[in-house]
Tab-separated table of C-alpha atoms in Angstrom:
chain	number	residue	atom	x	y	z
A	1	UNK	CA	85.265	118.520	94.040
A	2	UNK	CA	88.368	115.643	93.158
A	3	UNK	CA	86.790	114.848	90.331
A	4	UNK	CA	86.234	118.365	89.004
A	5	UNK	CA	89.864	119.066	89.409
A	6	UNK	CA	91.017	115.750	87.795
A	7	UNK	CA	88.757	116.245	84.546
A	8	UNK	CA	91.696	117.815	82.900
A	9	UNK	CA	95.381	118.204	83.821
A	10	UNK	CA	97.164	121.541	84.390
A	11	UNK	CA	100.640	120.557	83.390
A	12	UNK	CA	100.817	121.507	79.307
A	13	UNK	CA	103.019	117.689	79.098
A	14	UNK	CA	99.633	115.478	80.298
A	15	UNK	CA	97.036	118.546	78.566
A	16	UNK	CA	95.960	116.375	75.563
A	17	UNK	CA	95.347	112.940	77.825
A	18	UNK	CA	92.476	111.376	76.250
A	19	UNK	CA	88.880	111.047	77.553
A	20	UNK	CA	89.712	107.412	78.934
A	21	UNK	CA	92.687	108.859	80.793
A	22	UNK	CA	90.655	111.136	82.254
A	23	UNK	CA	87.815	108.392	83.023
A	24	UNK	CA	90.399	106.260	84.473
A	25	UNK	CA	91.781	108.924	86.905
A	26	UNK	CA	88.609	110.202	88.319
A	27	UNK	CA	87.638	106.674	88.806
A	28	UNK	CA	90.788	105.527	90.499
A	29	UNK	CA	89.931	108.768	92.673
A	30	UNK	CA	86.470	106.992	93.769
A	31	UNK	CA	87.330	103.316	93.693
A	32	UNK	CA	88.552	103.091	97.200
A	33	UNK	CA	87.400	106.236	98.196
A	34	UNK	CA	83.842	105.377	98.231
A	35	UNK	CA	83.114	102.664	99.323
A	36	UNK	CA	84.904	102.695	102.472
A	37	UNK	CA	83.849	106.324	103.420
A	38	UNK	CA	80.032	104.707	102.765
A	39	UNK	CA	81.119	101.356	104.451
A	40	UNK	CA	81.700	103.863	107.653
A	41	UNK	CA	79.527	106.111	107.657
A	42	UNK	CA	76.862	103.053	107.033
A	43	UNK	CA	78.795	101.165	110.580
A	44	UNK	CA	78.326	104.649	112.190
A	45	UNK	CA	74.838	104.876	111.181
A	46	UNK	CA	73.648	101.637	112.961
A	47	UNK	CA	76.699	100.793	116.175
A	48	UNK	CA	74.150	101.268	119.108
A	49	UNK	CA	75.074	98.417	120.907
A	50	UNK	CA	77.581	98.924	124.004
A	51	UNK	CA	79.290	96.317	122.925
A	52	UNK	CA	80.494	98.025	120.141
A	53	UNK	CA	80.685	101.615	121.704
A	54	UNK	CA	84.266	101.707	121.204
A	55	UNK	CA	84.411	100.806	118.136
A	56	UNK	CA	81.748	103.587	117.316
A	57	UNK	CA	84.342	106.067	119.198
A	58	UNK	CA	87.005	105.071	117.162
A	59	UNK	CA	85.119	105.407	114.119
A	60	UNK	CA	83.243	109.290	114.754
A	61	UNK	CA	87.593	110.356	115.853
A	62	UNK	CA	88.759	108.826	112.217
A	63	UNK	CA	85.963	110.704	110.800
A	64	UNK	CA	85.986	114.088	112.232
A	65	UNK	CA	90.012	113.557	111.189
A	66	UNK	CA	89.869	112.803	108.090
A	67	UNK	CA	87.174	115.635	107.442
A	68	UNK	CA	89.033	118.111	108.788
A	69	UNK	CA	92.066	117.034	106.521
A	70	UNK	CA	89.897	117.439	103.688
A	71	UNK	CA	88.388	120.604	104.794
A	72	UNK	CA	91.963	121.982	105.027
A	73	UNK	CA	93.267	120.758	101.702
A	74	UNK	CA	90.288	122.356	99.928
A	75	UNK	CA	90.860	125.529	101.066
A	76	UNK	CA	94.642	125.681	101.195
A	77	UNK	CA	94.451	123.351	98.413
A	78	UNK	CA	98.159	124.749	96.933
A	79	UNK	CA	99.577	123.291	100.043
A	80	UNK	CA	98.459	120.294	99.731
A	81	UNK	CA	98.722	119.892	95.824
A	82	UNK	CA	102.677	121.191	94.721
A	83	UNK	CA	101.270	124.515	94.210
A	84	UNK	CA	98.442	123.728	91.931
A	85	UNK	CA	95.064	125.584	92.850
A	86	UNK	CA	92.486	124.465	90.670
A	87	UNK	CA	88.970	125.449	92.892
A	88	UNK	CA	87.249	128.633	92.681
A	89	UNK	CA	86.827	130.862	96.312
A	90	UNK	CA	83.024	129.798	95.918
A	91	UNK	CA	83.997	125.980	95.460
A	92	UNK	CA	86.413	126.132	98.735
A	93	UNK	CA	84.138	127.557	100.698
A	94	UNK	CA	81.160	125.400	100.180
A	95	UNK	CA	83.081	122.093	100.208
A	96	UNK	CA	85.549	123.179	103.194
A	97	UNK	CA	82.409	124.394	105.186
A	98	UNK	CA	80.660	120.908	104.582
A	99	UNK	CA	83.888	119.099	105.339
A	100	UNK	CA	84.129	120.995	108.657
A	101	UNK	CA	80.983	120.819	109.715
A	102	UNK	CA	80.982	116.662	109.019
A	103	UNK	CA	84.033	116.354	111.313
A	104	UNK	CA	82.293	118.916	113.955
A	105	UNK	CA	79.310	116.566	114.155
A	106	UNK	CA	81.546	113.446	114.229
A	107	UNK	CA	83.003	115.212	117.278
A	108	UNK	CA	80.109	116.079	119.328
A	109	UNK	CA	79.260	112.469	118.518
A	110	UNK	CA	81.845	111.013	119.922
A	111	UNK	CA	81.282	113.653	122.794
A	112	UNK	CA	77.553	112.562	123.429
A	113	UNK	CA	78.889	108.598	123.512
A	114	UNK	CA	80.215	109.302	126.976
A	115	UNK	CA	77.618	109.411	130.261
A	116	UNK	CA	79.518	111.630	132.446
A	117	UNK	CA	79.526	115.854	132.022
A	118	UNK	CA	82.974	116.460	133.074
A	119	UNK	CA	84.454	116.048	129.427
A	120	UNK	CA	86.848	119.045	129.257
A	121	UNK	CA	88.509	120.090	126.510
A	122	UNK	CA	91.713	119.188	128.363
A	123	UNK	CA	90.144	115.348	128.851
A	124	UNK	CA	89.197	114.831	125.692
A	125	UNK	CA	92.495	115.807	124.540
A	126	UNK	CA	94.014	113.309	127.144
A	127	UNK	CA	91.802	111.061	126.272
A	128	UNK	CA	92.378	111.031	122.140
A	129	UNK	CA	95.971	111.319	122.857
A	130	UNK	CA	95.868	108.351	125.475
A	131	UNK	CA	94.547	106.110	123.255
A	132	UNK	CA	95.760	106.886	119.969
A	133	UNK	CA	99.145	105.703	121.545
A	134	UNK	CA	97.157	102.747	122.922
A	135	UNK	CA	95.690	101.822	119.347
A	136	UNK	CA	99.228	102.076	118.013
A	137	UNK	CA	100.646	99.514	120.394
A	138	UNK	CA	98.084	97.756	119.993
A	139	UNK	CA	97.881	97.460	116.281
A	140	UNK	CA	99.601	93.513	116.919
A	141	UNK	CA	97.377	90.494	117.841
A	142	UNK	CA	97.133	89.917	121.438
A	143	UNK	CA	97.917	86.030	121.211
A	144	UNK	CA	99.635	85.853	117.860
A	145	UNK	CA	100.645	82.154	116.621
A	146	UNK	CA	102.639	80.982	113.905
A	147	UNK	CA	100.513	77.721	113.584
A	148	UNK	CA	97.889	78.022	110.805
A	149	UNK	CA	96.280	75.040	111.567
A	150	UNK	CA	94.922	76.042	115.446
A	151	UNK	CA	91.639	75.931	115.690
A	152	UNK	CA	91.555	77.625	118.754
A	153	UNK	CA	93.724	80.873	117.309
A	154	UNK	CA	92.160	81.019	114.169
A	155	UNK	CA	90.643	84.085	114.992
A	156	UNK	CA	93.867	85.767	116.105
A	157	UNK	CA	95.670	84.455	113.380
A	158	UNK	CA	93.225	86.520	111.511
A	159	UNK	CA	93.351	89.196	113.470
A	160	UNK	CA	97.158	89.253	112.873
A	161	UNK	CA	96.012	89.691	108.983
A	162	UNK	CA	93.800	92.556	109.940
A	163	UNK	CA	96.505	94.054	112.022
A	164	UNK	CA	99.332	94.153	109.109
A	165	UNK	CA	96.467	95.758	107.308
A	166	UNK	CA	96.181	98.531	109.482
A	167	UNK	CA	99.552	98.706	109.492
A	168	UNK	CA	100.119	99.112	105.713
A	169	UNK	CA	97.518	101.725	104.823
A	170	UNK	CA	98.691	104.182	107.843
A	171	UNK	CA	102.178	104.060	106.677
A	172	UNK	CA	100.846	104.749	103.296
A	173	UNK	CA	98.191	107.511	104.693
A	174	UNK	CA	101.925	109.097	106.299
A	175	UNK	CA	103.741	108.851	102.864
A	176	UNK	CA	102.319	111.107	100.606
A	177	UNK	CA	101.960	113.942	103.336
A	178	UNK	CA	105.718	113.702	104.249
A	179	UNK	CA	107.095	112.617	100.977
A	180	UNK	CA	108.306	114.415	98.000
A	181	UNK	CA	107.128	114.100	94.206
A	182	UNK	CA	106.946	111.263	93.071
A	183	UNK	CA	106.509	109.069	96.126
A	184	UNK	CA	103.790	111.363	97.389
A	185	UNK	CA	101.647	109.985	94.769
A	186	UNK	CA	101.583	106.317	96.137
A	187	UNK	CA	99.265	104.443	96.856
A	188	UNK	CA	96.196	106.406	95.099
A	189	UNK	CA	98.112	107.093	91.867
A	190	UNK	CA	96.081	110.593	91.799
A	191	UNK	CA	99.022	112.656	90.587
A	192	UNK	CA	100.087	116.136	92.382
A	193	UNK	CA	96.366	117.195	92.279
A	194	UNK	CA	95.007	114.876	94.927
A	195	UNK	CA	97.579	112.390	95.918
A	196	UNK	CA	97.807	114.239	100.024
A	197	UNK	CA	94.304	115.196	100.024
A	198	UNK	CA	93.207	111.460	99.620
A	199	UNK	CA	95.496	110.443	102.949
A	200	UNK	CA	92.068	111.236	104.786
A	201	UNK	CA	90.313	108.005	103.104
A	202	UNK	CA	93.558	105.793	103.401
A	203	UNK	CA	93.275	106.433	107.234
A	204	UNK	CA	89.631	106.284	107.234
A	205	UNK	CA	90.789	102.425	105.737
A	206	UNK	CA	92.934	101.786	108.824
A	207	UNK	CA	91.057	102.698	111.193
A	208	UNK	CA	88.144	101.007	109.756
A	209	UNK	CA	90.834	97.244	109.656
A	210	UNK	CA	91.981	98.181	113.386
A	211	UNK	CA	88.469	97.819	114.272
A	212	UNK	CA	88.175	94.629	112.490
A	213	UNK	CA	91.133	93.996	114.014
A	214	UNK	CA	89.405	93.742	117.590
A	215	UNK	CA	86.420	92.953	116.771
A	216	UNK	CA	88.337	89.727	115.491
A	217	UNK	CA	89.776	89.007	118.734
A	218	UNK	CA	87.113	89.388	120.746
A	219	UNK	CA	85.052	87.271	118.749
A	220	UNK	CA	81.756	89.934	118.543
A	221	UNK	CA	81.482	90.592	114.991
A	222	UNK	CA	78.319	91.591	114.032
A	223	UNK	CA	76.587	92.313	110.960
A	224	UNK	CA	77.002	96.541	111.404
A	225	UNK	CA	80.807	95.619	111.693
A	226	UNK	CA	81.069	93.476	108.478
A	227	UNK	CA	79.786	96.389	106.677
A	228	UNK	CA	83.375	97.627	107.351
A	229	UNK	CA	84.681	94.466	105.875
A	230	UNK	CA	82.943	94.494	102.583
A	231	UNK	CA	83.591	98.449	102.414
A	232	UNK	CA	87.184	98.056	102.001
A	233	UNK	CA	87.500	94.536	100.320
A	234	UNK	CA	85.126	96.360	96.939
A	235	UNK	CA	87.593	99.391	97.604
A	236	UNK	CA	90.362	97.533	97.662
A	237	UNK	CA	89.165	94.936	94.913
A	238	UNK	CA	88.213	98.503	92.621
A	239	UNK	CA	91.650	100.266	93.295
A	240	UNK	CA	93.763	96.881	92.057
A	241	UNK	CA	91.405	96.710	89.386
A	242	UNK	CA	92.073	100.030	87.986
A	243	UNK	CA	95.973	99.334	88.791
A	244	UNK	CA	96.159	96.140	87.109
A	245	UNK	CA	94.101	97.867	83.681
A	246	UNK	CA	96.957	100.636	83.566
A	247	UNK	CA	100.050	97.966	84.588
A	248	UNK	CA	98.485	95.936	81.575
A	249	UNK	CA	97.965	98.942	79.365
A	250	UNK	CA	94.511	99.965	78.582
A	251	UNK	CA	95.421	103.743	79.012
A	252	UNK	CA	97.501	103.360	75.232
A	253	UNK	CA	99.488	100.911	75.770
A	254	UNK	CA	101.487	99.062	79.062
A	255	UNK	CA	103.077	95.707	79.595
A	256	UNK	CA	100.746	93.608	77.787
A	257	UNK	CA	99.031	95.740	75.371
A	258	UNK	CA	101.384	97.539	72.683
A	259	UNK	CA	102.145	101.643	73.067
A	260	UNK	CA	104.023	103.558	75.532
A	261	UNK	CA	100.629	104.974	77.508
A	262	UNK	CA	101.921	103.533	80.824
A	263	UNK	CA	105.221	104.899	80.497
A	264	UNK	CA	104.102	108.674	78.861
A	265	UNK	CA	100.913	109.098	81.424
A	266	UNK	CA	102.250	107.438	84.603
A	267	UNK	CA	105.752	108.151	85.234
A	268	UNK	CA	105.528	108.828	88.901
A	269	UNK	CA	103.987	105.524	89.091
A	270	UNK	CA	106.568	103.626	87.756
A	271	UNK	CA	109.424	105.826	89.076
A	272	UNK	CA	109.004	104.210	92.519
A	273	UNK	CA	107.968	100.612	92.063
A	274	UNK	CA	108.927	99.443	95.484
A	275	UNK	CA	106.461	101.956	96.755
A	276	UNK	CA	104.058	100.914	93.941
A	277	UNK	CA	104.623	97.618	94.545
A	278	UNK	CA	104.258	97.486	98.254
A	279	UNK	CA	100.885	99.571	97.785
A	280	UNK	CA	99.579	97.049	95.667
A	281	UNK	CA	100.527	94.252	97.998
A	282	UNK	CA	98.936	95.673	100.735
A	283	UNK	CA	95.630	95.906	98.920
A	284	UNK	CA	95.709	92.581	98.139
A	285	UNK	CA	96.393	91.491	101.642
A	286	UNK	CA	93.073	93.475	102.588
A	287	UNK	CA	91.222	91.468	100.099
A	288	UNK	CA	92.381	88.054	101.310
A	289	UNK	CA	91.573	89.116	105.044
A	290	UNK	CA	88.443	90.420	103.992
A	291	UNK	CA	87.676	86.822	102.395
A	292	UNK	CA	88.565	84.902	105.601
C-alpha cells in the first residue's frame, strides 16, 4: 500500500513531480525496506537450532512490533501521516488485517519457543519488558578494546561496530515518531506520507544488527544469521544509493548535475542536514560492518 500512496503527491506545490520523481520515491520506499524485512523473515524461517533460540525470540518480538505499527498506521493512517489519508476503508482493512494477523503469528511464535505452560499474560509482559531493558544495556560490547590490531578481540571490536549500528537506526526509528516536520522525515526521505509508518522497518534493522551484535561475541555465526547481514548491507547499500543519485541531482538537477530539482523536490531533506547527514553516516557504518 506505500507505494500506492507515493505514486502521486497530495500537496498542489509537489502535484506535477515527474514520473522519475515518482520512481525514485517509491523506490527509496523499498530499498531498505525489503530486503531486510525478507533478510528476517528468511533468518526466522530457518533458526531451529537452540543455539540460536534467542536470537529467534528476539527476532518473532521485532516482528510482531513492527507489524502492529504498521497495522496501526494503515488504519489511522492521518495520525501517522500530518493529516494526510490517502487509503480507501477497503484498502485499510485488508492491509491492517494482514499486518495484524503477521504480528499475531509472530507472537504465538515466540509463545510456542518456550517449553513450560505457565506463560501468563502477566509473564510474558515481564518477560518482554525484562529484557528489552536488558537488550538496551546491553547494546555495548562486552569486552570492548581500543586496539585494532588484537587478534584475540577482533570479534568484539566488531561487535562494537554492530553495536553503534543498533544504536543509530533505533534513535532514528524514535525520530520521526516524536519529531516534527521536517525532521520526521529522516532517515527514509519518504515525505509526510510514510516517513513514521516506515519506523517499523528501521527497528526491524536494529534489532536485526543487535543480533549480529551477539552473535559476534559469542563467536556462533551461522549461515541462517548472515542472512541478516547481507539483508541490511543491500538495504543499506540501496538506500545510499538512491541518496547519493538525489544529493548529485538526477531528480532535475542537485550538486553536481545543473537545475534546482534537489532544492524544489526535497526541501525537508536538506532543511536538516545534520539529521540527513548523520542518517547517511550511519548507513554507511552498516555497510562497512557488514563487510568485516
Amino acid at each position: 500500500h506505500g507505494s500506492g500512496s507515493l505514486s502521486y503527491h497530495p500537496d498542489p506545490k509537489f502535484a506535477d513531480c515527474t514520473l522519475r520523481h515518482n520512481i525514485l520515491t517509491m523506490s527509496q520506499a523499498f530499498a531498505f525496506q525489503l530486503p531486510v524485512g525478507y533478510a528476517t523473515i528468511s533468518a526466522l524461517s530457518s533458526l531451529d537450532s537452540t543455539a540460536t533460540s534467542t536470537i529467534r525470540r528476539r527476532l518473532n518480538l521485532a516482528v510482531a512490533a513492527s507489524s502492529m505499527w504498521l497495522a496501526a498506521s494503515t488504519a489511522f493512517a492521518s495520525k501517522f501521516a500530518f493529516g494526510y489519508d490517502l487509503y480507501t476503508l477497503k484498502l485499510k482493512a485488508i492491509a491492517s488485517g494482514t499486518h495484524t494477523a503477521n504480528g499475531l503469528l509472530a507472537l504465538f511464535a515466540w509463545r510456542r519457543s518456550f517449553s513450560t505452560d505457565k506463560m501468563t499474560v502477566p509473564i510474558c509482559l515481564s518477560r518482554v519488558i525484562r529484557g528489552t531493558i536488558g537488550s538496551l544495556w546491553d547494546i555495548g560490547p562486552s569486552k570492548p578494546s581500543n586496539d585494532p590490531d588484537s587478534p584475540e578481540l577482533i570479534s568484539n571490536n566488531n561487535a562494537s561496530i554492530w553495536g553503534l549500528c543498533t544504536a543509530g537506526l533505533l534513535w532514528f526509528t524514535i525520530l520521526p515518531v516524536v519529531s516534527p516536520y521536517p525532521l520526521a522525515t529522516v532517515p527514509t526521505i519518504l515525505g509526510k506520507r510514510l516517513s513514521r509508518p516506515a519506523s517499523a522497518f528501521t527497528f526491524l534493522g536494529a534489532v536485526c544488527a543487535f543480533c549480529l551484535k551477539e552473535s559476534t561475541e559469542s563467536k556462533a555465526e551461522e549461515d541462517r544469521i548472515s542472512r541478516l547481514r547481507k539483508g541490511l548491507m543491500i538495504g543499506s547499500s540501496l538506500h545510499l544509493l538512491l541518496i547519493m543519485l538525489k544529493l548529485i541531482g538526477v531528480d532535475g538537477g542537485g550538486l553536481i548535475i545543473p537545475g534546482r530539482g534537489l532544492w524544489e523536490v526535497y526541501p525537508a531533506m536538506l532543511a536538516v542536514p545534520f539529521a540527513t547527514a548523520s542518517s547517511i553516516i550511519v548507513h554507511a557504518l552498516v555497510c562497512f560492518a557488514a563487510l568485516l
